Short mmCIF file of C-alpha atoms and ligand atoms in Angstrom, two decimals:
data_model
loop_
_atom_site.label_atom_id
_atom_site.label_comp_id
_atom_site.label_asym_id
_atom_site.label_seq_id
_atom_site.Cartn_x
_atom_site.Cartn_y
_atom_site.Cartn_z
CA UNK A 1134 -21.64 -19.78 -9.68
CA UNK A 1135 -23.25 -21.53 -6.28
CA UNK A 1136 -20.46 -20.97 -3.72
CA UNK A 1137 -17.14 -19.65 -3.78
CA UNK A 1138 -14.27 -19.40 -1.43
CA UNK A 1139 -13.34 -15.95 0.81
CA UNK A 1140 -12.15 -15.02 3.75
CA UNK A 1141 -14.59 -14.06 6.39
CA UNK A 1142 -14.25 -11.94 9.32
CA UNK A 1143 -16.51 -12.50 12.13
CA UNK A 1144 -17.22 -10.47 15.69
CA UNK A 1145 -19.26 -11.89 18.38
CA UNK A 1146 -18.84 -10.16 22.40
CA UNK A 1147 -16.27 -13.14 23.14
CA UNK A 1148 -13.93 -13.86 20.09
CA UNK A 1149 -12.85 -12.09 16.55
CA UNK A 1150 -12.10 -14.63 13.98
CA UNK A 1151 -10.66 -14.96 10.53
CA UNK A 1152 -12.05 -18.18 8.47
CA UNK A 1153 -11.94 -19.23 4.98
CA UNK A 1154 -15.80 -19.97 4.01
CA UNK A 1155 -17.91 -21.04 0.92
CA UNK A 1156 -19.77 -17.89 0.45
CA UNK A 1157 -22.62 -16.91 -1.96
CA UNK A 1158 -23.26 -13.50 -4.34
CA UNK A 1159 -25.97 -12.77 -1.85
CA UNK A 1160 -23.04 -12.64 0.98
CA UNK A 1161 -21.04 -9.38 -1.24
CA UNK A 1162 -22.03 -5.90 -0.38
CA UNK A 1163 -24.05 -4.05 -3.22
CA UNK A 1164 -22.67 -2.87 -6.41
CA UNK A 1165 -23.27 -2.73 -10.02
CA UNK A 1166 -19.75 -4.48 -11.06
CA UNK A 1167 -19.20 -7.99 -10.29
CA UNK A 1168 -15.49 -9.09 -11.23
CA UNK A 1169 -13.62 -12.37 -10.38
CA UNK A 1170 -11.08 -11.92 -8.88
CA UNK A 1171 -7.86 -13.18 -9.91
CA UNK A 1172 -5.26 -11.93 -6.95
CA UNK A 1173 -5.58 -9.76 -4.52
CA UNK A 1174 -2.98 -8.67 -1.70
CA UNK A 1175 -1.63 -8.72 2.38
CA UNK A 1176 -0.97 -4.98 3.10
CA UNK A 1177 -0.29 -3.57 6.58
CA UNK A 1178 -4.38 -2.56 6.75
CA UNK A 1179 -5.84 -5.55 5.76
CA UNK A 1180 -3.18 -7.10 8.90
CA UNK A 1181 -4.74 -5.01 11.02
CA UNK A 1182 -8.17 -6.12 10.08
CA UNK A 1183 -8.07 -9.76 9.96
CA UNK A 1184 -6.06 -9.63 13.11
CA UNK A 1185 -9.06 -7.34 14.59
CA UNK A 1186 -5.67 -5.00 16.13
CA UNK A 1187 -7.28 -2.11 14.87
CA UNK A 1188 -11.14 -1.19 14.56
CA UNK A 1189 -10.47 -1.21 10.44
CA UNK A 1190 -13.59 -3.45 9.85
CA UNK A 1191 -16.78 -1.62 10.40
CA UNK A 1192 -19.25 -4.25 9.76
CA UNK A 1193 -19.97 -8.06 10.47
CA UNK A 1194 -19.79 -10.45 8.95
CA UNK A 1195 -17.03 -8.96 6.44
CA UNK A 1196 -14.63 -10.10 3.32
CA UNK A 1197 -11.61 -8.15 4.18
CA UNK A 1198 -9.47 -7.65 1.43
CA UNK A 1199 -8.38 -3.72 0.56
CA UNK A 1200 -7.53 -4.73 -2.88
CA UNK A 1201 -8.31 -6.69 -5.99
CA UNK A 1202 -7.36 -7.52 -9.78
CA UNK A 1203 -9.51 -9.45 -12.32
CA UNK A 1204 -12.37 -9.86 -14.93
CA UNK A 1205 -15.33 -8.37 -14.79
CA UNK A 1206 -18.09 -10.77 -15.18
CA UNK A 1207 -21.22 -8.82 -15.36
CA UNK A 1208 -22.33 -5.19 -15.35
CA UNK A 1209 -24.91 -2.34 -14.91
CA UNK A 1210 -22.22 0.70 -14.89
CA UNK A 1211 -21.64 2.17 -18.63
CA UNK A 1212 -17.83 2.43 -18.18
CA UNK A 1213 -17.61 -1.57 -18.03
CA UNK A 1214 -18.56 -4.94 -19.85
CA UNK A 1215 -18.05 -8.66 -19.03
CA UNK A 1216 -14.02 -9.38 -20.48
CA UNK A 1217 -12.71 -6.11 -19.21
CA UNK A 1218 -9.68 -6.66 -16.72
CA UNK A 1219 -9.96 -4.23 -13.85
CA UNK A 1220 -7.94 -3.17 -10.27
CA UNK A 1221 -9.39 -2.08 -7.29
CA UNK A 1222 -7.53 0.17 -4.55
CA UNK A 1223 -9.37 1.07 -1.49
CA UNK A 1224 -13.09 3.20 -1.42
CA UNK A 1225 -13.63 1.00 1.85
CA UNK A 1226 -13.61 -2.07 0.23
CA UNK A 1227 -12.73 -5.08 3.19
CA UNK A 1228 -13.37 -2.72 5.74
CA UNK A 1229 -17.02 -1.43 5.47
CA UNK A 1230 -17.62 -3.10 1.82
CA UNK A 1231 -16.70 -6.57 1.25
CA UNK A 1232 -13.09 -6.92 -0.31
CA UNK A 1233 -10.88 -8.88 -2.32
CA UNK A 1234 -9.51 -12.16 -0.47
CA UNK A 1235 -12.57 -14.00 -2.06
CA UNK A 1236 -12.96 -15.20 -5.53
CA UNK A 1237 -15.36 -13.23 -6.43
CA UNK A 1238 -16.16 -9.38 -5.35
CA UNK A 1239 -19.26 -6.89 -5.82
CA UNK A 1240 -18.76 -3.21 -6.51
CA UNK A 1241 -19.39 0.18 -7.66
CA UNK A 1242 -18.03 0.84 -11.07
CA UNK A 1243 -17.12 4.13 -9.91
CA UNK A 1244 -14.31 2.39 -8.12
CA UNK A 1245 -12.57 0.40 -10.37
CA UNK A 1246 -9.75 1.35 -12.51
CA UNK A 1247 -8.92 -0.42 -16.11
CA UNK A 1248 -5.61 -3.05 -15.44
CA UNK A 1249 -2.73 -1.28 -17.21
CA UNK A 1250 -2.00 -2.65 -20.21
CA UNK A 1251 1.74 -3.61 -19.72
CA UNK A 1252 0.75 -5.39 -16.33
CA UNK A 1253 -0.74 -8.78 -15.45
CA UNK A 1254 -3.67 -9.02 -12.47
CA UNK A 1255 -1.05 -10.60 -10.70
CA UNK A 1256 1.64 -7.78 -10.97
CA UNK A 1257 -0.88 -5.40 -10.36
CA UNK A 1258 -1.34 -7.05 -6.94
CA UNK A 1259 1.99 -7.12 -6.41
CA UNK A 1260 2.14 -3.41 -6.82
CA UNK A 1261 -1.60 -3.31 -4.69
CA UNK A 1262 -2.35 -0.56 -2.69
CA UNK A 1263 1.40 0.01 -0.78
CA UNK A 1264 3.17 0.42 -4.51
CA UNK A 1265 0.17 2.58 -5.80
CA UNK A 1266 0.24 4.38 -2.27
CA UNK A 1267 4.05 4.98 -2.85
CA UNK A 1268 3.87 6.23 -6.38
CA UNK A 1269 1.00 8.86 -5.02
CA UNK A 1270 3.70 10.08 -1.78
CA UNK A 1271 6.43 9.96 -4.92
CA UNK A 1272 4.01 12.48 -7.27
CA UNK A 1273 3.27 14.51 -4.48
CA UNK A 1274 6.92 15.76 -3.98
CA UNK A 1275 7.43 15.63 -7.60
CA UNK A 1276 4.52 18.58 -8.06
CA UNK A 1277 6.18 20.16 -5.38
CA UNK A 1278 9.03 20.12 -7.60
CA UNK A 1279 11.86 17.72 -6.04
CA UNK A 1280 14.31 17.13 -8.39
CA UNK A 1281 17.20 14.27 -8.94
CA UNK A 1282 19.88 16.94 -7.76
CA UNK A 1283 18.07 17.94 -5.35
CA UNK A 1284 20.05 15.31 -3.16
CA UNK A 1285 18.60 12.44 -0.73
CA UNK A 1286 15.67 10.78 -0.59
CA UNK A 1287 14.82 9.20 2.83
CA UNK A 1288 12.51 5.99 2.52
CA UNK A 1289 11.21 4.74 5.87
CA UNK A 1290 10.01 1.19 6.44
CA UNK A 1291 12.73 0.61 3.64
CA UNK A 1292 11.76 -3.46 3.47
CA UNK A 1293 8.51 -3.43 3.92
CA UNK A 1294 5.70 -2.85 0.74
CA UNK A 1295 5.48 1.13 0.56
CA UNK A 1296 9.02 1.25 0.99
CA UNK A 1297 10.26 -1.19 -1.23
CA UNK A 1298 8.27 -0.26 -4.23
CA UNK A 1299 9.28 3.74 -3.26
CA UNK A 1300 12.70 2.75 -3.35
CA UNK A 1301 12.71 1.08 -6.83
CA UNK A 1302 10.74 3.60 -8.42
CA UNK A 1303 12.43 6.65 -6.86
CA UNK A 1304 15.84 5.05 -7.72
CA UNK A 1305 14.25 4.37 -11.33
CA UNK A 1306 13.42 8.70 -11.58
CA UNK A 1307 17.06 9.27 -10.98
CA UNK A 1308 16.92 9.96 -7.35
CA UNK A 1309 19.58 9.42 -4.65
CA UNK A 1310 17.94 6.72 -2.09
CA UNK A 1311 18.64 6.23 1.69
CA UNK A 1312 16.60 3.28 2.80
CA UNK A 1313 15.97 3.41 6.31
CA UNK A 1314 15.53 -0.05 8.03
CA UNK A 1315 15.19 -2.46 11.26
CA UNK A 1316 16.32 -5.01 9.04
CA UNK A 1317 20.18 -4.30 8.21
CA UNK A 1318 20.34 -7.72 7.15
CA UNK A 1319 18.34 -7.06 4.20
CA UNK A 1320 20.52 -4.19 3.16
CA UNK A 1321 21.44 -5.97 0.08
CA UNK A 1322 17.76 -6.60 -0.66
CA UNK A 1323 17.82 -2.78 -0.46
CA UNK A 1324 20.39 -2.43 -2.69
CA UNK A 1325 19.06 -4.07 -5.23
CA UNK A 1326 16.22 -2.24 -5.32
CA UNK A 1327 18.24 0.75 -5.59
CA UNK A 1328 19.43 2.29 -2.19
CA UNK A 1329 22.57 4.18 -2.69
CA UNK A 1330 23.13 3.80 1.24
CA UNK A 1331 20.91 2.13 4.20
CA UNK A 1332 20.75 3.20 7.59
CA UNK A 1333 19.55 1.49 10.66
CA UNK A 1334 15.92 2.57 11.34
CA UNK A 1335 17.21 3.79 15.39
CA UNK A 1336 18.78 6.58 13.76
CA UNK A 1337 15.60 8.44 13.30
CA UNK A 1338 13.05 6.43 16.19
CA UNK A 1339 13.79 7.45 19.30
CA UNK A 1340 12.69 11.06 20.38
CA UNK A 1341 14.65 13.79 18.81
CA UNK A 1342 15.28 17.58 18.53
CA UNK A 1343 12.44 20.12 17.00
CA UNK A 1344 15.07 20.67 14.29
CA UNK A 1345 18.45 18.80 13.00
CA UNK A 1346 21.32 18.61 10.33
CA UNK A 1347 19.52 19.23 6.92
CA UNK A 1348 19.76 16.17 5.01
CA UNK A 1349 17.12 15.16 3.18
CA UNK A 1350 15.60 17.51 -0.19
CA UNK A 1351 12.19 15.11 0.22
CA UNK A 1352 11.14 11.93 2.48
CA UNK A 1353 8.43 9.04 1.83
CA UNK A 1354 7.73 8.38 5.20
CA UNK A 1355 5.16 5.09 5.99
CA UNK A 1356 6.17 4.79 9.49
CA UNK A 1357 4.89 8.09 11.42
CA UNK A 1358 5.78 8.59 15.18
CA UNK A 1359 8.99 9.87 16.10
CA UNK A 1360 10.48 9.24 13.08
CA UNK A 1361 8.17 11.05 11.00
CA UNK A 1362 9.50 14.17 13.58
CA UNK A 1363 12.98 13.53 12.91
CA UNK A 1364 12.29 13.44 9.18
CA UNK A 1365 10.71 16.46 9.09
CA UNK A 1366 13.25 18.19 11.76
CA UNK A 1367 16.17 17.25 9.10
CA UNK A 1368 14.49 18.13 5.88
CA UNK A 1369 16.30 20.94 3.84
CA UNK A 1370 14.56 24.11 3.41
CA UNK A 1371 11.71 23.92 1.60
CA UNK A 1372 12.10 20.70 0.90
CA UNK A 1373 8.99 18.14 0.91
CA UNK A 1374 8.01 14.86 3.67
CA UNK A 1375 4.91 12.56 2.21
CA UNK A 1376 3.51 11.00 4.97
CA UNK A 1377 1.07 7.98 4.54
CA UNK A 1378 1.72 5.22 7.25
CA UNK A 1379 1.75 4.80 10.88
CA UNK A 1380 3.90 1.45 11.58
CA UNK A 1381 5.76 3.05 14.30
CA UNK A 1382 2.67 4.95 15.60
CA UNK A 1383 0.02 7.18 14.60
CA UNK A 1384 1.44 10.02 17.23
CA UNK A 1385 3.52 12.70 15.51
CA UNK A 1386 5.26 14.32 17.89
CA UNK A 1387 7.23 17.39 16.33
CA UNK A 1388 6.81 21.14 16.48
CA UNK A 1389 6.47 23.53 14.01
CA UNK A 1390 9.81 24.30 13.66
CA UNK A 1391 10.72 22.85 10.44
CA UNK A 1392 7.48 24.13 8.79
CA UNK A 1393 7.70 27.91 9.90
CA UNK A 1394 11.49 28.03 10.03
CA UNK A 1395 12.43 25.96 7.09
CA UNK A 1396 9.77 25.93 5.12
CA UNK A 1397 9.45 22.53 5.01
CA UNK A 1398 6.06 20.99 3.30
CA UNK A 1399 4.11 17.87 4.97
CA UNK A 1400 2.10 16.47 2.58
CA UNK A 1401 -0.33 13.89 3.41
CA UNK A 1402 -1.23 10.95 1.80
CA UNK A 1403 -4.77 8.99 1.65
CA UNK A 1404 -4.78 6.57 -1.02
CA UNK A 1405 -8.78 5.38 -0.52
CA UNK A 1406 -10.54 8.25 -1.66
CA UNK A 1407 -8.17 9.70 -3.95
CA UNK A 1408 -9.72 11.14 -7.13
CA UNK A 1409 -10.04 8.98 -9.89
CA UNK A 1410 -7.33 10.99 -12.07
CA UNK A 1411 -4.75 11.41 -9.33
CA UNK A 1412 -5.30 7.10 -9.44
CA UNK A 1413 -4.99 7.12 -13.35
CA UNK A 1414 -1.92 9.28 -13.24
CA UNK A 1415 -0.21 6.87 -10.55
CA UNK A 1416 -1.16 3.82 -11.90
CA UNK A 1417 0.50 5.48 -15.53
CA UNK A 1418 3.49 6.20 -13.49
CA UNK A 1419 4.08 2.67 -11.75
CA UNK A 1420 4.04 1.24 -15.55
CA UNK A 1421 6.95 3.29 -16.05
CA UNK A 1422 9.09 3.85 -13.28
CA UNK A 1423 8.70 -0.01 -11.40
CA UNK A 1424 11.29 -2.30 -13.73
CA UNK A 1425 9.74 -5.51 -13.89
CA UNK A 1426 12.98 -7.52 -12.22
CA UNK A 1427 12.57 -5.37 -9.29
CA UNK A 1428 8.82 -5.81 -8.59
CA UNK A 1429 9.56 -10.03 -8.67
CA UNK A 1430 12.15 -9.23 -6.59
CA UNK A 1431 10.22 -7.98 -3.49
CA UNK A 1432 7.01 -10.08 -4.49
CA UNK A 1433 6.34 -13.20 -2.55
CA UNK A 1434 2.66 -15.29 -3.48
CA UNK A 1435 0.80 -16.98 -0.67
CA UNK A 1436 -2.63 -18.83 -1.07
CA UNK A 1437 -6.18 -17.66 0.39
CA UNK A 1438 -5.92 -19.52 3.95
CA UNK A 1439 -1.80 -18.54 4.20
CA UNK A 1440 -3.51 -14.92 4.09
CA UNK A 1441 -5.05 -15.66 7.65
CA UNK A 1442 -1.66 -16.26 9.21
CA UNK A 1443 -0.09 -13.68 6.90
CA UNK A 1444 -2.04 -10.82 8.39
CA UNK A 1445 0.14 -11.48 12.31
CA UNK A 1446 3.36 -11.25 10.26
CA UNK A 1447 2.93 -8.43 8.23
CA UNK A 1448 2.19 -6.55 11.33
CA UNK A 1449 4.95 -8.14 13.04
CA UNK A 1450 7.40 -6.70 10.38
CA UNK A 1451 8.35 -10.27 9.05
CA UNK A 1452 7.15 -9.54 5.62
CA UNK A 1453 9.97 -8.37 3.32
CA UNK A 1454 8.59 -6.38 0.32
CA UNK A 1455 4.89 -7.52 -1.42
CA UNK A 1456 2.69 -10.65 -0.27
CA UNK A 1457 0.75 -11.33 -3.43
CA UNK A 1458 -2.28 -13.21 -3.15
CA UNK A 1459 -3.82 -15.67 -5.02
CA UNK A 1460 -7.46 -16.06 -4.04
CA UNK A 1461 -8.40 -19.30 -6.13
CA UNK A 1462 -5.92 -21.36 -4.33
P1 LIG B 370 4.62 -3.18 5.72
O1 LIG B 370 4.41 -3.92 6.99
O2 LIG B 370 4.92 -3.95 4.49
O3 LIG B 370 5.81 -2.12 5.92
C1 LIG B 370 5.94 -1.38 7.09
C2 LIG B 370 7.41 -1.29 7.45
O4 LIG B 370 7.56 -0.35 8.50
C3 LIG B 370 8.01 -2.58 7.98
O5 LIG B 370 8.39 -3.47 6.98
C4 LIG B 370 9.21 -2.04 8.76
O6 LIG B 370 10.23 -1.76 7.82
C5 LIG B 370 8.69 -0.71 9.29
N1 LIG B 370 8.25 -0.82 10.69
C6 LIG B 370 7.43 -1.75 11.22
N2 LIG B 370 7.29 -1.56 12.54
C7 LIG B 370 8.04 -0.47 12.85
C8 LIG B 370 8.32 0.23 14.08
N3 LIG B 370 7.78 -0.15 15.22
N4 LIG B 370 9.13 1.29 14.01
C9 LIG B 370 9.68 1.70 12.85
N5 LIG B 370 9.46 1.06 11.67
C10 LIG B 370 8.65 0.00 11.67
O7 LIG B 370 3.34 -2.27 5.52
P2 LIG B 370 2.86 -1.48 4.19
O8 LIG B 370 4.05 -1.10 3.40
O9 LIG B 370 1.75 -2.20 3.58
O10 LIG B 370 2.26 -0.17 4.87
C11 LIG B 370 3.12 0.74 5.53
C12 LIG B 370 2.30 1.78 6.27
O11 LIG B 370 1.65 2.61 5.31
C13 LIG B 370 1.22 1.21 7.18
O12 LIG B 370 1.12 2.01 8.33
C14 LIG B 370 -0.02 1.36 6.33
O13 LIG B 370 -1.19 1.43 7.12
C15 LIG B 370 0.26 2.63 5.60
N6 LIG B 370 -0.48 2.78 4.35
C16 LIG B 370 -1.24 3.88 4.20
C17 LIG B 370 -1.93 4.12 3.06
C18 LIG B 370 -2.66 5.40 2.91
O14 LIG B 370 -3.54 5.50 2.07
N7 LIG B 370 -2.31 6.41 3.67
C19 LIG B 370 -1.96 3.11 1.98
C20 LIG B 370 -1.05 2.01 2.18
C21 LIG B 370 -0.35 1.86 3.35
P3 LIG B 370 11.76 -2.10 8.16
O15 LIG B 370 11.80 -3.54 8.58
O16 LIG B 370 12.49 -1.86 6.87
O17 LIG B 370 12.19 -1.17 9.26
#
């Protein structure tokens, strides 16, 4: 291999830019993996990195990029040999380590996962990190012990990638869902995914009391803000809210009144370090509880450069479900 195509993100004191470029091995960061990449994936982070919105990126020049699937080519790390089919979530990777919009990416071994079996690279990026973000918020109030009759399920963000894949696999476990959404129009979307019952996204934005009608036995929340508050303020007793997104804002402005009087549990969710076995044990889960009709359903593919243009809509909220993409065309 001489050159191969990635994305490149570039700061100088005057502009921020996004490019597609012919790169070489010496360009990737170091690692002792080296896997082409089959597809990687647009998710909220890697909009807010190629759009330079938020400081994600911590070095320049950089392959942004949080996730990857494909082959490994070569290795030094004694878990891996050339053939074996690997995914990435995370570790840092497009933000201080190069990442996966590029054909080829360098890592530690330490960081990859094997591809489950039942699942293509390209389904796996469909999933990416959103879907394997949603089944870790979906364990977490599972080991708290949230049960089908335990009643609702809130999902914020409803359309979007955590939410979608939440909503299929909670709806898949037996759960009750309410999707909360901007986008009533895609309520049938919703539906099909399996929300019981949508509701529009204002019922639960705007600022609200420290406590409400208890409604929900658990939340996924990926929007924070003031719905996160009203989410937590109308969570049963000792019910369960897994936090992992900030679309609405990173503020969070409740009071304790739902933890100390209700005993309600905030759990919070940070899928880039997470322990290899809590990854493992998600990753298990999503191979079980994501029907494959449903996954298709909310996946769209785009090409390398479309990921450049892709990164404005996704944080626009224009991008229904998963942006899968393909990185060798
Ligand atoms: P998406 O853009 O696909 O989904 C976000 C959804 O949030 C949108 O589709 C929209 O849903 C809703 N939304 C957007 N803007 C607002 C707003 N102003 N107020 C209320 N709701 C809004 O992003 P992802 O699913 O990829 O990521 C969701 C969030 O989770 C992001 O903040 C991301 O950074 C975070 N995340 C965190 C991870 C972690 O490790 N903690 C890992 C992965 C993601 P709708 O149109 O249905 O209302």
């Amino acid at each position: 291999m001489n050159t191969f195509k990635a994305i490149v993100i570039n700061k100088t004191e005057s502009a921020y830019t996004a490019d597609v470029k012919d790169i070489s091995e010496n360009d990737l960061s170091e690692g002792n993996v080296l896997v082409k990449v089959d597809y990687s994936t647009i998710n909220y982070k890697d909009g807010l990195a190629i759009t330079g919105k938020s400081p994600i990126v911590r070095k320049f020049p950089m392959v942004p990029g949080i996730d990857f699937a494909g082959t490994v080519v070569s290795s030094a790390h004694p878990s891996w040999k050339a053939g074996d089919k690997v995914v990435l979530n995370g570790w840092g990777v497009g933000e201080s380590h190069t990442g996966g919009l590029s054909q080829y990416a360098r890592v530690s071994g330490d960081w990859l996962i094997h591809l489950p079996r039942v699942f293509t690279t390209r389904q796996a990026m469909a999933i990416g990190t959103a879907g394997y973000t949603a089944m870790l918020c979906i364990n977490a109030l599972r080991k708290h012990g949230i049960k089908p009759t335990d009643g609702e399920v809130l999902v914020t963000g409803a359309a979007g990638g955590v939410g979608s894949i939440a909503i299929a696999a909670l709806a898949r476990l037996g759960f009750t869902v309410v999707a909360s959404t901007g986008r009533m129009n895609e309520s049938d979307y919703l539906k099909t995914l399996g929300a019981s019952l949508v509701i529009d996204r204002s019922e639960l934005s705007n600022p609200g009391k420290p406590l409400g009608k208890e409604r929900w036995a658990a939340v996924v929340d990926s929007v924070g803000s003031h719905t996160l508050a009203n989410a937590c303020a109308t969570t049963k007793s000792e019910g369960a809210v897994a936090a992992c997104g900030l679309a609405q804002g990173m503020d969070f402005p409740s009071t304790v009144a739902p933890f100390i009087l209700r005993g309600v549990t905030l759990y919070g969710i940070n899928s880039v370090t997470t322990p290899l076995v809590r990854r493992e044990e998600a990753w298990a889960d999503l191979t079980e509880c994501l029907p494959k009709e449903k996954l298709d359903a909310m996946t769209h593919e785009i090409g390398l450069r479309e990921s450049i243009s892709a990164a404005g809509e996704i944080l626009a909220g224009n991008i229904r479900g998963r942006l899968v993409v393909d990185v060798n065309r």
